[in-house]
Coordinates of C-alpha atoms in Angstrom, one line a residue:
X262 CA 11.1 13.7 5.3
X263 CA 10.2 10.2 5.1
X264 CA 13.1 8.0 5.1
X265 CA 13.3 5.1 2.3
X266 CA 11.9 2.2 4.4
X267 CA 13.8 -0.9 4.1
X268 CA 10.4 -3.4 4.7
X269 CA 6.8 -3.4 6.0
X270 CA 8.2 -3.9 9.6
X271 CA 9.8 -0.5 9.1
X272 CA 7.1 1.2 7.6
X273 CA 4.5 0.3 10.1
X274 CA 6.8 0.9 13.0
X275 CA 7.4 4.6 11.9
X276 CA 3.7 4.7 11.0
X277 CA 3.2 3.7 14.7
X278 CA 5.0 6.0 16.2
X279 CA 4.6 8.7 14.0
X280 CA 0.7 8.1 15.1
X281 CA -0.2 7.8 11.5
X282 CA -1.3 4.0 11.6
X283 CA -5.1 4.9 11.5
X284 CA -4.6 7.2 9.1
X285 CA -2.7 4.9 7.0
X286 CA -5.5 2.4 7.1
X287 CA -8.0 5.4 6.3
X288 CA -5.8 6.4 3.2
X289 CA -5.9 2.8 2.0
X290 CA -9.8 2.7 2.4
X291 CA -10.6 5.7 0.5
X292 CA -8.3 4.9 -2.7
X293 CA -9.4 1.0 -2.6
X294 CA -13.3 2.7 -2.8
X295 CA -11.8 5.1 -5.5
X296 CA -10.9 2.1 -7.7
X297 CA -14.1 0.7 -6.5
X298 CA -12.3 -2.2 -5.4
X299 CA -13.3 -3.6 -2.2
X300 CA -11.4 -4.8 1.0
X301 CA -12.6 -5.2 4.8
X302 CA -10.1 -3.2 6.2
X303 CA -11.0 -2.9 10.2
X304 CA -9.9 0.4 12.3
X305 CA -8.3 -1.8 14.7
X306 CA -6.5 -4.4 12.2
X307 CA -3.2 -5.2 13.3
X308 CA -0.1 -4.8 10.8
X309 CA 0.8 -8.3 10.2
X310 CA -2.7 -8.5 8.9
X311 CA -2.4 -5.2 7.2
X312 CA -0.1 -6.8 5.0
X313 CA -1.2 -10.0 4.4
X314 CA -4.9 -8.7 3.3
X315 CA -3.4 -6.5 1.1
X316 CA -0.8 -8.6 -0.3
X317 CA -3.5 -11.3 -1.2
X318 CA -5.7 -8.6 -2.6
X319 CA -3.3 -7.6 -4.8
X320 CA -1.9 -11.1 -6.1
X321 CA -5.6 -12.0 -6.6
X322 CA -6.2 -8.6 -8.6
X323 CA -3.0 -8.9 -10.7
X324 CA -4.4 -12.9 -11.8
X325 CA -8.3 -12.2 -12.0
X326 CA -8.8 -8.4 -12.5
X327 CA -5.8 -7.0 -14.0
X328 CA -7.5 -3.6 -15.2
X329 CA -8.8 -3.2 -11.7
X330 CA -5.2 -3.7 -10.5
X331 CA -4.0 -0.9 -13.1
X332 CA -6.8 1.4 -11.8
X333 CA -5.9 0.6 -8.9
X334 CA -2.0 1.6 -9.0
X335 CA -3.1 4.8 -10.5
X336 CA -5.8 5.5 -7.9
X337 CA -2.8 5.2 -5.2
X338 CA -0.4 6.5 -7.5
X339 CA 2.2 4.7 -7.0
X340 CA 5.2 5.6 -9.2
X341 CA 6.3 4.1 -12.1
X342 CA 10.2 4.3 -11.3
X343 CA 9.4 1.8 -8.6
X344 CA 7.7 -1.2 -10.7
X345 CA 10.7 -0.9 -13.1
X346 CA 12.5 -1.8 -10.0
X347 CA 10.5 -4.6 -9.2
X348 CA 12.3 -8.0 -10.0
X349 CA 10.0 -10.4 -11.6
X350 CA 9.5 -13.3 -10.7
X351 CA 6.4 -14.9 -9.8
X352 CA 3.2 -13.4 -9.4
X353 CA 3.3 -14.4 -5.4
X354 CA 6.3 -11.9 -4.7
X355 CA 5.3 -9.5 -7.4
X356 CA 2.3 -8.6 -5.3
X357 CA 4.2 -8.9 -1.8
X358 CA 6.7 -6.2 -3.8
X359 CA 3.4 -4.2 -5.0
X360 CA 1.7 -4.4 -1.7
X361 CA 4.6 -2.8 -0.2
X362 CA 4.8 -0.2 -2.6
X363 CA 1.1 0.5 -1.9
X364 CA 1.8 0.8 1.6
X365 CA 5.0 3.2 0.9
X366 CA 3.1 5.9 -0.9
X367 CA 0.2 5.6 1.0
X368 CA 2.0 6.0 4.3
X369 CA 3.8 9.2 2.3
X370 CA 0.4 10.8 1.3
X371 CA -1.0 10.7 5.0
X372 CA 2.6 11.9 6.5
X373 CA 2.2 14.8 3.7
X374 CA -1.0 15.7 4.7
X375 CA -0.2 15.7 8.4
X376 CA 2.8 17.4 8.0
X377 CA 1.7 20.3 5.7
X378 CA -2.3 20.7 6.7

């Protein structure tokens, strides 16, 4: 099981060595196109820039796009327990707290898959 990362640094490190980094990125790719919501995500992007992209996405969808934001939460399916947990503030660290929700179910789907082929 997945443990109940603390931050992104956590998250990427287990994605690392878990070798499910590429496959993370892959998994972000595919849903972002499923919402039809586009993002330049390289193969070889590192994950400080991982989370920067996807954290200015996001803040950028949540003020200009809002129904492609929703979409796009339900495209990753990210669960709704966890927004009631988000503390709101402003929109900045809303969608640093979204993006790494984003990046926690996205990183569970791939371990899922790997895990139970």
């Amino acid at each position: 099981m997945l443990p109940d990362f603390p931050d992104s640094t956590t998250l990427f490190q287990t994605a690392e060595k878990q070798r499910l980094y590429q496959k993370l990125i892959t998994q972000l790719q595919k849903d972002f196109a499923l919402a039809n919501i586009d993002i330049d995500l390289f193969s070889d992007i590192e994950s400080n820039a991982l989370k920067t992209l996807l954290h200015e996405k996001i803040y950028y969808l949540i003020l200009e796009k809002f129904t492609e934001y929703l979409n796009l939460l339900y495209v990753i399916d990210v669960p709704e327990k966890a927004f009631k947990e988000i503390h709101m503030t402003d929109a900045v660290e809303v969608a640093e707290q979204v993006a790494f929700l984003v990046l926690k179910r996205e990183l569970q789907k791939v371990w899922l898959k790997a895990k139970y082929p």
